[in-house]
CSV table of C-alpha atoms in Angstrom, one decimal:
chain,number,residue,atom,x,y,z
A,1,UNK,CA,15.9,-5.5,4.3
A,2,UNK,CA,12.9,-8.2,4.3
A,3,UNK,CA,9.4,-6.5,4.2
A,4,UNK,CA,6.0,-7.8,2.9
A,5,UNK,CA,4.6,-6.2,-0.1
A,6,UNK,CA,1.1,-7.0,-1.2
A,7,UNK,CA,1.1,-10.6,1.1
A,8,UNK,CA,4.8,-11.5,-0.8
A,9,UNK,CA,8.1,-11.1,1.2
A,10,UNK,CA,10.5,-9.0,-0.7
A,11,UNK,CA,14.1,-8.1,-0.1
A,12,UNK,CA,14.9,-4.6,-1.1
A,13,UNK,CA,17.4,-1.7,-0.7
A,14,UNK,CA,15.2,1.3,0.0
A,15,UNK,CA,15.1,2.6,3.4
A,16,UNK,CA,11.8,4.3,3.0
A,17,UNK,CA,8.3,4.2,1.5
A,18,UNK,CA,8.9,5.7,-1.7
A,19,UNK,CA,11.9,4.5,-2.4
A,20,UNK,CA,11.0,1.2,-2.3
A,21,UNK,CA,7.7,2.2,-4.7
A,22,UNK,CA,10.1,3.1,-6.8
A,23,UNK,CA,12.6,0.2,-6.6
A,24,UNK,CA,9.4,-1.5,-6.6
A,25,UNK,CA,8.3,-0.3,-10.2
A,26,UNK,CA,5.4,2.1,-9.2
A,27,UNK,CA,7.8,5.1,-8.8
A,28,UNK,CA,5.3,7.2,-11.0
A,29,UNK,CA,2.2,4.9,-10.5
A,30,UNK,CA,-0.9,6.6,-9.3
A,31,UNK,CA,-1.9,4.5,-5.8
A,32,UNK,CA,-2.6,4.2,-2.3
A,33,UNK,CA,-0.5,2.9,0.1
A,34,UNK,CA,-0.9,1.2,3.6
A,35,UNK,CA,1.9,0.6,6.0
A,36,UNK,CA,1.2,-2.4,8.7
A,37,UNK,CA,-2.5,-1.8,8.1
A,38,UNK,CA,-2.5,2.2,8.2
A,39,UNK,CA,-2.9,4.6,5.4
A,40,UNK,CA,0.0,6.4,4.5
A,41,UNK,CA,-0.7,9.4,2.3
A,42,UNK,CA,1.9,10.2,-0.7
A,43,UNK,CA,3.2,13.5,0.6
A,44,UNK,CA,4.3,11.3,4.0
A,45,UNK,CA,6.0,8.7,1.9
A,46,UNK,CA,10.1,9.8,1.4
A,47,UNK,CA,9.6,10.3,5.4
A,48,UNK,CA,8.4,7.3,6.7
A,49,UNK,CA,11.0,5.1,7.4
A,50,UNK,CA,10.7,0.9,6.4
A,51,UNK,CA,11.9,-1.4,8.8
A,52,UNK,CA,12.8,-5.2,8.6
A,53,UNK,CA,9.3,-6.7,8.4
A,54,UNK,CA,6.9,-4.1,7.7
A,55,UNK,CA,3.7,-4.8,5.8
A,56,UNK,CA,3.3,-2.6,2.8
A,57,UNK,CA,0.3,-2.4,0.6
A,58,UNK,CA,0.0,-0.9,-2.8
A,59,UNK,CA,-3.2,-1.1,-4.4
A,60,UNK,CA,-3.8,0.9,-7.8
A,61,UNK,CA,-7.4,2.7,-8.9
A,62,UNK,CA,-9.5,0.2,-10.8
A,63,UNK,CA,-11.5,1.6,-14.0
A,64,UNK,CA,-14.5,0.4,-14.9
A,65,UNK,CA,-18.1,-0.2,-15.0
């Protein structure tokens, strides 16, 4: 399936959020994600389904100063 990760099209196997995190590399990665512009809290990620063209974002904390 062809989704949009972070602006980039992708083509991945998972058929669901964290799934594709994980396929993704951030399968133990603290972040937020967004699915076609709306939050998606972890617990909520193994069910919420990924279609053909979703828009997902992953964005990771930022440490600093």
């Amino acid at each position: 399936m062809k989704i949009e990760v972070n602006g980039e099209r992708r083509d991945i196997k998972a058929t669901n959020v964290a799934d594709a995190l994980a396929e993704l590399g951030w399968g133990d990665a603290r972040v937020a994600t967004a699915l076609n512009g709306d939050f998606l809290p972890k617990t909520a990620r193994a069910g919420t389904a990924l279609s053909d063209g979703d828009r997902l974002e992953v964005l990771a904390p930022m440490q600093g100063g």
